[in-house]
XYZ file of C-alpha atoms in Angstrom:
745
model
C 45.633 136.307 110.176
C 44.149 139.698 109.306
C 40.997 140.845 111.167
C 37.814 140.499 109.032
C 36.898 144.150 109.625
C 40.290 145.289 108.268
C 39.873 143.088 105.181
C 36.370 144.487 104.574
C 37.576 148.066 105.036
C 40.467 147.463 102.603
C 38.075 146.054 99.994
C 35.800 149.090 100.274
C 38.717 151.516 99.932
C 40.064 149.649 96.907
C 36.583 149.682 95.319
C 36.271 153.441 95.824
C 39.752 154.036 94.385
C 38.945 151.778 91.428
C 35.643 153.549 90.796
C 37.367 156.966 90.864
C 40.013 155.726 88.441
C 37.305 154.447 86.121
C 35.493 157.767 86.360
C 38.703 159.564 85.508
C 38.954 157.447 82.350
C 35.557 158.659 81.108
C 34.423 161.959 79.706
C 31.182 163.052 81.319
C 28.520 165.358 79.914
C 26.114 166.360 82.703
C 22.734 168.013 82.584
C 23.313 171.676 83.439
C 21.228 174.806 83.235
C 23.837 177.552 83.709
C 26.727 176.501 81.482
C 25.019 175.028 78.463
C 26.352 171.855 76.920
C 27.896 172.580 73.544
C 27.941 170.899 70.157
C 30.488 172.499 67.846
C 30.782 172.333 64.050
C 33.683 172.924 61.726
C 31.516 174.652 59.099
C 27.924 175.102 58.063
C 28.117 171.733 56.281
C 27.940 169.945 59.632
C 24.978 171.955 60.944
C 22.205 169.511 59.811
C 23.904 166.647 61.647
C 24.517 168.837 64.704
C 20.877 169.881 64.718
C 19.875 166.197 64.563
C 22.088 165.380 67.554
C 20.763 168.349 69.485
C 17.144 167.348 68.762
C 17.582 163.966 70.450
C 19.754 165.124 73.338
C 17.342 167.974 74.100
C 14.545 165.391 74.447
C 16.668 163.365 76.815
C 18.187 166.068 79.023
C 16.238 168.707 80.921
C 18.476 171.489 79.603
C 18.961 172.200 75.926
C 22.276 171.897 74.125
C 23.592 174.727 71.992
C 25.384 174.605 68.636
C 28.454 176.784 68.141
C 30.460 177.422 64.987
C 33.746 177.679 66.841
C 35.613 175.039 68.780
C 36.722 176.475 72.156
C 39.886 174.677 73.174
C 39.949 176.511 76.535
C 36.529 175.323 77.665
C 36.489 173.235 80.839
C 33.411 171.270 79.733
C 33.314 168.362 77.319
C 32.027 169.370 73.915
C 30.927 167.200 70.967
C 32.643 168.360 67.786
C 31.334 167.432 64.328
C 33.509 167.634 61.250
C 33.282 166.592 57.612
C 36.701 165.889 56.109
C 38.342 163.440 53.758
C 39.259 160.085 55.246
C 41.425 157.340 53.880
C 38.323 155.205 53.386
C 35.266 157.135 52.268
C 32.908 154.409 53.536
C 33.903 154.911 57.189
C 33.342 157.414 59.948
C 35.217 157.982 63.168
C 34.043 158.596 66.728
C 36.947 159.456 68.982
C 37.949 161.459 72.059
C 40.926 163.116 73.698
C 41.209 163.968 77.358
C 38.347 166.495 77.139
C 36.186 166.334 73.989
C 34.312 163.937 71.712
C 34.817 164.114 67.940
C 32.546 162.823 65.168
C 34.407 162.826 61.833
C 33.031 161.637 58.485
C 33.795 162.168 54.791
C 30.281 163.406 53.942
C 27.009 164.565 55.466
C 25.352 161.173 55.199
C 28.070 159.345 57.117
C 28.151 162.134 59.675
C 24.478 161.447 60.364
C 25.408 157.779 60.757
C 27.995 158.848 63.341
C 25.375 160.849 65.231
C 23.020 157.882 65.410
C 25.819 155.549 66.467
C 26.751 157.868 69.342
C 23.122 158.097 70.414
C 22.841 154.325 70.479
C 25.871 154.174 72.755
C 23.920 156.347 75.154
C 20.827 154.151 75.125
C 18.746 155.676 72.347
C 16.941 153.200 70.041
C 14.896 153.315 66.873
C 13.021 150.016 67.026
C 10.665 150.908 64.162
C 9.833 153.937 62.083
C 7.195 154.853 64.658
C 8.884 153.617 67.842
C 11.938 155.562 69.017
C 13.164 155.078 72.571
C 14.625 158.241 74.129
C 16.052 157.685 77.605
C 15.776 160.355 80.291
C 19.363 161.175 81.195
C 21.225 163.250 83.782
C 24.611 162.490 82.240
C 26.316 160.496 79.511
C 29.840 159.052 79.411
C 32.444 158.380 76.779
C 35.899 156.864 77.310
C 38.861 159.262 77.149
C 41.551 158.931 74.472
C 39.409 156.499 72.560
C 39.019 156.024 68.780
C 36.460 153.905 66.967
C 36.613 153.543 63.190
C 33.191 152.472 61.985
C 33.316 150.570 58.669
C 30.371 148.672 57.209
C 30.532 144.936 56.640
C 29.020 145.484 53.177
C 29.429 148.443 50.839
C 25.758 148.344 49.798
C 22.908 147.550 52.175
C 19.279 147.672 51.000
C 16.373 146.254 52.991
C 12.881 145.707 51.577
C 10.765 145.734 54.739
C 7.954 148.050 55.846
C 10.020 150.577 57.799
C 12.748 150.779 55.173
C 10.337 153.028 53.260
C 10.904 155.603 56.045
C 13.985 157.765 55.405
C 14.697 158.422 59.096
C 14.620 154.685 59.840
C 17.017 154.047 56.956
C 19.357 156.794 58.118
C 19.395 155.604 61.694
C 20.202 152.054 60.614
C 22.631 153.116 57.880
C 20.626 151.596 55.042
C 20.716 152.334 51.323
C 17.518 152.523 49.274
C 17.372 150.662 45.971
C 14.393 152.682 44.758
C 16.606 155.806 44.704
C 19.852 154.045 43.775
C 18.654 152.075 40.735
C 17.115 153.793 37.754
C 16.063 150.381 36.546
C 15.599 147.678 39.174
C 15.568 143.887 38.953
C 14.165 142.091 35.906
C 14.532 144.592 33.076
C 14.561 142.950 29.628
C 10.879 143.795 29.110
C 11.580 147.452 29.753
C 14.785 147.656 27.721
C 13.282 146.030 24.643
C 9.521 145.936 24.553
C 7.899 142.770 23.196
C 4.718 144.754 22.652
C 6.618 147.103 20.335
C 8.905 144.689 18.496
C 7.751 141.075 18.623
C 5.229 141.122 15.755
C 7.624 142.787 13.312
C 10.935 141.395 14.606
C 10.431 138.053 16.384
C 14.142 137.318 15.805
C 14.957 139.935 18.472
C 13.631 137.483 21.034
C 14.758 134.091 22.303
C 14.369 131.014 20.176
C 13.313 128.658 22.957
C 12.112 125.072 22.584
C 11.607 125.681 18.840
C 9.592 128.900 19.149
C 10.355 132.594 19.564
C 9.524 133.594 23.145
C 9.095 137.096 24.467
C 10.401 136.232 27.945
C 14.022 136.702 26.823
C 16.187 138.247 24.110
C 18.494 136.865 21.469
C 21.846 137.689 23.046
C 23.826 137.526 19.814
C 21.583 139.738 17.672
C 23.550 142.927 16.964
C 20.395 144.957 16.421
C 19.184 143.920 19.886
C 22.480 145.171 21.335
C 22.096 148.505 19.521
C 18.491 148.961 20.675
C 19.363 148.156 24.288
C 22.286 150.594 24.186
C 19.957 153.262 22.776
C 17.425 152.629 25.546
C 20.146 152.607 28.208
C 21.445 155.954 26.906
C 17.954 157.383 27.385
C 17.595 155.882 30.876
C 20.987 157.217 32.014
C 20.196 160.709 30.779
C 16.866 160.642 32.594
C 18.433 159.318 35.832
C 21.930 160.812 35.967
C 22.245 160.424 39.768
C 21.450 156.740 39.963
C 24.236 154.421 41.181
C 23.212 151.322 39.224
C 21.432 150.414 35.975
C 19.973 146.937 35.616
C 20.293 144.826 32.460
C 18.707 141.612 33.697
C 16.688 138.665 32.500
C 12.946 138.559 33.058
C 11.527 136.465 35.884
C 11.601 133.250 33.886
C 13.844 130.385 32.766
C 13.685 131.201 29.063
C 16.912 131.772 27.118
C 17.868 131.844 23.452
C 18.834 128.581 21.750
C 19.554 129.899 18.258
C 22.693 128.502 16.631
C 24.903 131.453 17.560
C 23.690 131.725 21.178
C 23.963 127.951 21.635
C 27.555 127.976 20.381
C 28.512 130.654 22.920
C 26.611 128.875 25.703
C 28.457 125.648 24.949
C 31.756 127.472 25.039
C 31.111 129.402 28.247
C 29.328 126.986 30.511
C 25.646 127.414 29.822
C 22.991 130.116 29.208
C 24.982 132.491 31.388
C 27.652 132.472 28.676
C 25.569 134.306 26.064
C 24.161 136.601 28.781
C 27.594 137.896 29.779
C 28.710 138.002 26.145
C 25.760 140.345 25.656
C 26.357 142.266 28.911
C 30.004 142.859 28.064
C 28.968 144.669 24.886
C 26.636 146.938 26.891
C 29.209 147.510 29.632
C 31.967 148.467 27.195
C 29.692 151.134 25.738
C 29.120 152.627 29.239
C 32.514 152.093 30.978
C 31.808 154.483 33.860
C 28.330 153.123 34.537
C 27.654 150.332 37.014
C 25.645 147.702 35.153
C 23.844 145.193 37.401
C 22.472 141.841 36.407
C 20.837 138.905 38.178
C 22.448 135.506 38.585
C 19.112 133.770 38.782
C 17.627 130.404 37.775
C 19.381 129.390 34.532
C 22.132 132.023 34.974
C 22.854 131.159 38.615
C 26.323 129.810 37.868
C 29.197 131.963 36.532
C 30.322 131.803 32.905
C 33.505 129.884 32.230
C 36.429 131.041 30.068
C 34.881 134.491 29.721
C 36.201 137.717 31.209
C 33.505 139.880 32.785
C 33.825 143.621 32.321
C 34.852 145.440 35.540
C 31.741 147.662 35.631
C 29.316 144.701 35.694
C 27.884 143.963 39.120
C 26.336 140.522 39.559
C 23.477 140.088 42.019
C 23.452 136.440 43.066
C 19.929 135.160 43.807
C 19.975 131.919 45.856
C 16.242 131.307 45.770
C 16.383 127.601 46.656
C 18.492 127.687 49.807
C 17.337 125.876 52.946
C 16.354 128.695 55.296
C 16.228 126.461 58.356
C 19.998 126.055 58.806
C 23.051 128.279 58.523
C 24.544 128.046 55.012
C 27.973 127.023 56.304
C 26.561 124.023 58.211
C 23.874 122.766 55.819
C 24.318 119.849 53.428
C 21.649 121.265 51.136
C 23.770 124.381 50.743
C 26.929 122.610 49.628
C 26.348 123.380 45.909
C 25.715 127.017 46.783
C 28.980 127.210 48.753
C 30.811 125.897 45.697
C 28.949 128.291 43.406
C 29.880 131.346 45.454
C 33.512 130.315 45.287
C 33.267 129.999 41.521
C 31.762 133.464 41.265
C 34.560 134.947 43.351
C 36.988 133.555 40.815
C 35.480 135.583 37.974
C 34.280 138.869 39.527
C 35.130 141.222 42.339
C 31.704 142.863 42.136
C 29.547 140.165 43.680
C 26.329 141.285 45.373
C 23.584 139.045 46.766
C 19.794 139.102 46.820
C 18.755 137.464 50.087
C 15.250 136.058 50.587
C 14.329 136.242 54.283
C 10.600 135.556 54.603
C 7.979 133.067 53.446
C 6.530 134.673 50.348
C 3.590 132.331 49.956
C 2.356 132.984 53.527
C 3.334 136.320 55.064
C 1.384 135.588 58.244
C 2.691 132.108 58.961
C 5.485 131.482 61.530
C 8.802 131.154 59.717
C 11.699 130.139 62.029
C 14.745 131.374 60.133
C 15.788 134.256 62.407
C 18.355 132.057 64.156
C 20.277 131.609 60.864
C 20.648 135.265 59.929
C 23.794 136.107 61.907
C 25.770 133.085 60.735
C 24.659 133.609 57.156
C 25.726 137.229 57.033
C 29.109 136.372 58.485
C 29.361 133.757 55.738
C 28.464 136.324 53.085
C 31.113 138.751 54.334
C 33.753 136.020 54.574
C 32.959 135.003 50.980
C 33.449 138.484 49.549
C 29.840 139.511 49.036
C 30.181 143.294 48.597
C 26.534 144.329 48.828
C 23.139 142.950 49.732
C 19.572 143.507 48.743
C 17.495 141.858 51.475
C 13.976 141.043 50.401
C 11.280 140.823 53.038
C 7.583 141.646 53.027
C 8.013 144.981 51.195
C 5.566 147.334 52.921
C 3.425 144.570 54.474
C 4.103 144.012 58.212
C 4.239 140.217 58.148
C 5.387 137.660 60.712
C 7.731 139.359 63.224
C 8.582 141.949 60.578
C 9.663 144.475 63.229
C 12.258 142.163 64.754
C 13.406 140.839 61.394
C 14.065 144.257 59.862
C 15.822 145.472 63.008
C 18.231 142.534 63.225
C 18.896 142.506 59.470
C 19.669 146.235 59.477
C 22.165 145.730 62.319
C 23.800 142.772 60.592
C 24.121 144.610 57.287
C 26.232 147.250 58.986
C 28.147 144.936 61.309
C 28.033 141.140 61.036
C 29.912 140.827 64.312
C 27.148 142.126 66.599
C 26.079 139.924 69.505
C 22.874 138.705 67.888
C 21.392 137.309 71.124
C 22.025 140.524 73.072
C 20.661 142.627 70.164
C 17.546 140.450 69.989
C 16.933 140.665 73.727
C 17.456 144.402 73.669
C 14.843 144.756 70.931
C 12.358 142.462 72.655
C 12.612 144.423 75.938
C 12.129 147.707 74.142
C 9.358 146.662 71.789
C 7.348 144.126 73.825
C 7.985 145.357 77.391
C 6.880 142.886 80.068
C 5.911 140.401 77.357
C 9.540 140.135 76.190
C 10.454 136.959 78.177
C 7.495 135.108 76.743
C 8.120 136.312 73.205
C 11.718 135.139 73.593
C 10.473 131.774 74.876
C 8.168 131.495 71.851
C 11.028 132.275 69.430
C 13.296 129.752 71.097
C 10.677 126.992 71.036
C 9.788 127.683 67.402
C 13.505 127.381 66.443
C 13.994 124.323 68.641
C 11.101 122.487 67.022
C 12.298 123.337 63.513
C 15.823 122.153 64.307
C 14.574 118.909 65.858
C 12.633 118.159 62.688
C 15.742 118.734 60.539
C 13.312 119.630 57.751
C 14.102 121.772 54.709
C 12.639 125.260 55.254
C 11.375 126.739 51.984
C 10.414 130.334 51.234
C 7.421 129.050 49.279
C 6.100 126.669 51.898
C 3.390 127.107 54.521
C 1.576 125.827 57.629
C 0.279 122.693 55.905
C 3.719 121.542 54.823
C 5.005 122.277 58.358
C 2.257 120.324 60.148
C 4.678 117.521 60.984
C 7.702 119.682 61.836
C 7.534 122.951 63.817
C 3.760 123.481 63.465
C 2.426 120.181 64.796
C -0.849 120.408 66.699
C 1.088 119.751 69.929
C 3.566 122.544 69.186
C 0.724 124.911 68.254
C -0.830 124.323 71.678
C 2.498 125.155 73.340
C 2.857 128.363 71.340
C -0.673 129.384 72.228
C 0.032 128.920 75.931
C 3.168 131.065 75.732
C 1.455 133.870 73.830
C -1.452 133.695 76.302
C 1.074 134.501 79.044
C 2.568 137.287 76.935
C -0.868 138.853 76.468
C -1.572 138.709 80.199
C 1.754 140.397 80.943
C 0.868 143.496 78.914
C -2.911 143.498 79.303
C -2.831 146.975 80.851
C -0.931 148.530 77.902
C -2.949 148.745 74.708
C 0.097 149.414 72.480
C 2.131 146.489 73.788
C -0.965 144.270 73.796
C -1.519 145.036 70.107
C 2.052 144.001 69.317
C 1.618 140.670 71.063
C -1.722 140.195 69.324
C 0.096 140.507 66.006
C 2.137 137.427 66.944
C -1.128 135.706 67.847
C -2.390 136.408 64.319
C 0.354 134.215 62.832
C -0.761 131.302 65.011
C -4.371 131.911 64.072
C -3.475 131.915 60.405
C -1.539 128.660 60.720
C -4.493 127.112 62.542
C -6.969 128.185 59.844
C -4.805 126.854 57.024
C -4.251 123.533 58.740
C -7.917 123.222 59.633
C -8.745 123.392 55.909
C -6.324 120.519 55.314
C -7.576 118.325 58.161
C -11.196 118.901 57.087
C -13.509 116.612 59.074
C -10.631 114.836 60.803
C -9.139 115.787 64.146
C -7.909 119.409 64.147
C -10.100 120.100 61.099
C -12.637 122.824 60.476
C -15.635 120.469 60.281
C -17.207 118.041 62.719
C -19.341 115.035 61.839
C -22.354 114.608 64.119
C -23.647 111.279 65.395
C -26.410 111.342 62.795
C -23.808 111.630 60.026
C -24.350 115.319 59.196
C -21.341 117.574 58.872
C -21.044 121.143 60.101
C -18.469 123.861 60.677
C -16.968 123.993 64.144
C -18.682 126.577 66.301
C -17.182 130.043 66.266
C -14.701 129.454 63.440
C -16.209 131.931 61.000
C -16.147 134.583 63.715
C -12.472 133.842 64.463
C -11.505 134.174 60.832
C -13.447 137.404 60.509
C -11.713 138.835 63.583
C -8.356 137.759 62.150
C -8.973 139.573 58.862
C -10.253 142.700 60.629
C -7.155 142.811 62.842
C -4.891 142.335 59.832
C -6.523 145.285 58.103
C -6.255 147.372 61.298
C -2.490 146.666 61.463
C -1.881 147.520 57.821
C -1.490 143.899 56.686
C -3.240 144.410 53.377
C -1.821 141.262 51.737
C -1.337 137.768 53.141
C 1.002 136.505 50.416
C 3.069 137.508 47.429
C 0.174 136.490 45.232
C -1.813 139.452 46.602
C -4.530 137.745 48.682
C -6.181 140.467 50.778
C -7.652 139.823 54.237
C -11.090 140.539 52.819
C -10.653 137.987 50.018
C -9.245 135.472 52.468
C -12.428 135.702 54.535
C -14.550 135.489 51.395
C -12.737 132.339 50.260
C -13.001 130.889 53.785
C -16.779 131.340 53.682
C -16.940 129.617 50.309
C -15.069 126.646 51.747
C -17.001 126.555 55.024
C -20.343 126.792 53.237
C -19.392 124.122 50.688
C -20.043 121.196 52.984
C -20.305 117.903 51.168
C -21.304 114.384 52.207
C -21.069 111.603 49.698
C -21.288 107.806 49.539
C -17.606 107.324 48.775
C -16.268 108.785 52.007
C -13.756 106.541 53.747
C -13.863 103.838 51.081
C -10.552 102.155 50.395
C -8.584 103.821 47.597
C -5.496 102.387 45.938
C -3.027 104.371 43.851
C -2.207 102.254 40.819
C -0.003 105.133 39.691
C 1.833 106.811 42.550
C 1.459 110.610 42.868
C 4.451 112.954 42.824
C 6.332 112.753 46.117
C 5.875 116.448 46.966
C 2.160 116.422 46.249
C 0.794 113.332 47.964
C -1.272 115.200 50.595
C -2.975 112.765 52.960
C -2.311 109.880 50.633
C -5.107 107.879 49.026
C -7.445 108.684 51.879
C -7.298 112.317 50.815
C -9.434 111.547 47.763
C -12.348 110.287 49.863
C -11.909 112.234 53.119
C -14.985 114.364 52.533
C -12.943 117.567 52.198
C -12.603 119.478 48.987
C -9.563 121.528 48.110
C -9.698 125.109 47.020
C -7.324 127.397 45.144
C -4.142 126.532 47.043
C -2.567 123.401 45.531
C -0.879 122.667 48.863
C -4.201 122.038 50.628
C -6.030 118.749 49.912
C -4.838 118.344 46.331
C -2.928 115.287 45.102
C -0.797 115.621 42.026
C 0.637 113.456 39.242
C 3.560 114.948 37.362
C 4.046 113.992 33.733
C 2.110 110.719 33.950
C -1.461 109.419 33.934
C -3.166 108.853 37.289
C -4.765 105.459 37.689
C -6.887 105.137 40.818
C -8.804 102.139 42.144
C -11.734 102.507 44.554
C -13.141 99.472 46.359
C -16.822 100.404 46.135
C -18.098 97.002 47.341
C -21.278 97.341 45.281
C -22.213 100.629 46.967
C -25.376 101.930 45.316
C -24.355 105.014 43.312
C -24.812 106.245 39.782
C -22.749 109.424 39.699
C -19.034 110.163 40.125
C -17.956 113.773 40.682
C -14.310 114.696 40.380
C -12.543 117.952 41.162
C -9.554 119.154 39.174
C -7.284 122.185 39.630
C -6.287 124.557 36.837
C -3.238 126.598 37.901
C -1.176 127.104 34.779
C 1.348 129.365 36.443
C 2.445 126.303 38.441
C 2.153 123.918 35.429
C -1.105 122.389 36.721
C -3.616 121.719 33.940
C -6.982 120.111 33.448
C -6.775 116.556 32.063
C -7.564 115.525 28.516
C -9.898 112.657 29.324
C -11.380 110.591 32.158
C -12.222 106.902 31.710
C -13.976 104.633 34.266
C -13.777 100.822 34.363
C -15.592 98.390 36.637
C -14.212 95.117 38.079
C -16.461 92.085 37.938
C -15.880 88.388 37.294
C -12.117 88.931 37.564
C -11.949 91.351 34.694
C -12.142 95.090 34.043
C -15.042 96.367 31.940
C -15.312 99.793 30.350
C -18.172 101.824 31.854
C -17.913 105.438 30.817
C -15.554 108.186 29.668
C -15.510 111.923 29.339
C -13.341 114.237 27.264
C -12.522 117.531 28.970
C -11.458 119.475 25.889
C -8.475 121.476 24.649
C -6.432 123.727 26.899
C -6.733 127.497 26.687
C -4.221 129.962 28.062
C -5.371 131.267 31.424
C -3.322 132.376 34.442
C -6.196 132.617 36.919
C -6.523 129.752 39.377
C -9.734 127.808 38.718
C -11.330 124.511 39.642
C -13.331 122.137 37.484
C -16.013 119.967 39.065
C -16.966 117.395 36.478
C -19.269 114.410 36.668
C -19.736 110.998 35.005
C -23.094 109.283 35.210
C -23.982 105.622 34.750
C -26.547 103.351 36.356
C -24.151 100.368 36.147
C -21.578 101.707 38.627
C -23.247 99.831 41.477
C -22.821 96.370 39.998
C -19.055 96.424 40.399
C -16.981 95.606 43.458
C -14.266 98.022 42.361
C -13.989 100.870 39.895
C -10.851 102.127 38.225
C -10.475 105.693 37.106
C -7.839 106.514 34.490
C -7.098 110.183 33.969
C -5.320 111.052 30.772
C -2.763 113.804 31.339
C -1.413 115.960 28.505
C 1.660 114.529 26.843
C 3.370 117.879 26.595
C 3.057 121.404 27.858
C 1.100 123.957 25.824
C 3.319 126.335 23.900
C 2.588 129.267 26.239
C 3.972 127.362 29.295
C 6.624 125.227 27.602
C 9.741 125.235 29.735
C 12.739 122.943 29.977
C 12.558 120.181 32.606
C 8.857 120.871 33.192
C 5.955 118.489 32.579
C 2.192 118.936 32.871
C 0.682 118.080 36.226
C -2.838 116.850 36.991
C -4.242 117.574 40.449
C -7.318 115.957 42.022
C -8.847 116.630 45.395
C -12.064 114.668 46.073
C -13.738 111.797 44.200
C -17.395 111.931 45.210
C -19.983 109.190 44.775
C -23.744 109.945 44.688
C -26.980 108.127 44.016
C -29.105 110.575 42.062
C -32.691 109.422 41.533
C -33.081 111.415 38.330
C -30.243 109.530 36.623
C -31.761 106.596 34.736
C -29.189 105.685 32.091
């Protein structure tokens, strides 16, 4: 047996020896005032990057670094040497060391800056946002001896459309490209390449023959004159933007494509509308063989062409707009067709890029629990040969957790193998301070509730659709409690408190949207007093006003892709809150004789007599019938009324139209009797969202035990919104019954 003291002494000695050995394996740069720390450069080309490195290190150390043009091999101190030179792979940079010095080597000035920022991050520096850079106070930094790290991006192109990506320093730090500089023409481009305004009247045959009519939303892909005109326009664009990397020749944001005899023949031969598109693109690409032509695989062109060789300078940007964002692509049954599609694309092109949609575009300020899927998805993209990514977020609007989202996405774009949990925790500590544990708890619970629900997570959804999944009233209460604790933790720091309050705004927004839906029911915006009067819940208007003011203060100038401003949101809220209605039909039994569309059933039949009108959002309190005629039965039980008011939505962008006609029947003596009808009139083209409140009057309504309302939908879409696989929809919110004394007929 060895004495315990001897064992303890031996352990201490071994620890000291081990520590010294570890220290000997590291290069150390210490803060020193006499012998200045040195950054050396191989030529003047490296000086901007060296100056950048010096700027940050000087803020961190007490003593300034100096830049020298010569590399002193006899110096006893560790120097940092920067050099631009050709590498085997011009997308990489190297950070390495020998027994004394650190070397940053890159093929160009841009990648050398990337090397500088990478080294700084190793030493604890962070750029959390464009405005928030963490600079540690250091006495020394370490780097392992005889070490070499070759830094190669996971994707050759990495563009991020989030607020701080507009800042060049943020992009540089996080090694991001910038599509606004890199594309002379970006995204949907047919309108720009061949103007309908200029050519349609005189040459309608330049444009798509779609559903029997020429349509300006696409081109005729087999018209040789169209090819010549697009080549002419592209020649002009290239000469005006000679430094651009990419030039887009892409369909407009629509499902229209040409069905003329020649285009249809090619489509049949090559797998669908994408066939004639790539037939057309190949002609453009051959004319500009050294130019990178980009196009969107989107909607009707989402799948690759078959039996058609794609020119090598065509870059396809795959746009999976309908993916489930609540689960990782590799694990999700909904994503099985997409997994097959991406394999098919890899069989026909080596230039496959992807447009990723990472936020909820219909509600920027609503919680959207997809962050947990990002790491797995980007590993999937890399594994499946995606070469570049354009990642669409909120553009320049700081939406739900935009700071965390853009930070994690930037890191994943460069390296899909990062430890996502550690990176998230590192960001939360740096950006939220003492509130970080509670913010993490909130994120985890949000994700957990979404996963438990197993519900499809859509980029065009919102708080109302999520009321039974991750935004239930019970879950909302839990989130509020967690964010309360986060606010308390940073109450003494106005900057951190403001960041936590931004998270609170998303919960407030979800509450407001759901309260519109619930109306006078539990969790709704209205209360019904004992005397039967209805009023807005106390303090709600003030809460909404404070919400909109805080949004404006934080630069959140839009609440959705549709452009709703905070000011207009408050204005619309007041219109709803002041439009309090009480009518005789509330809570009567309603039967759907024709069932509504599954996705637009709202609260069910009760939603038509719940005393709550809808407004401009078809997701809130509207019930829809798609391609058929609604027939609705109300058990009025001889209620004394002589007026029926009905509310219809007109949102032609979403294929929602006013009806043709309304007819009312009454049930008496076991038979239905015609009472009244009203013709609404012909449709007119209009892309503003409007509501029609129409009324039918008749003194005989009261003599019937039941009434039946038949709403005649349009048989077909109007020519201006005619699209394949689309039908007209009728949407109703409230059927109101009144007894008006002035009505005598």
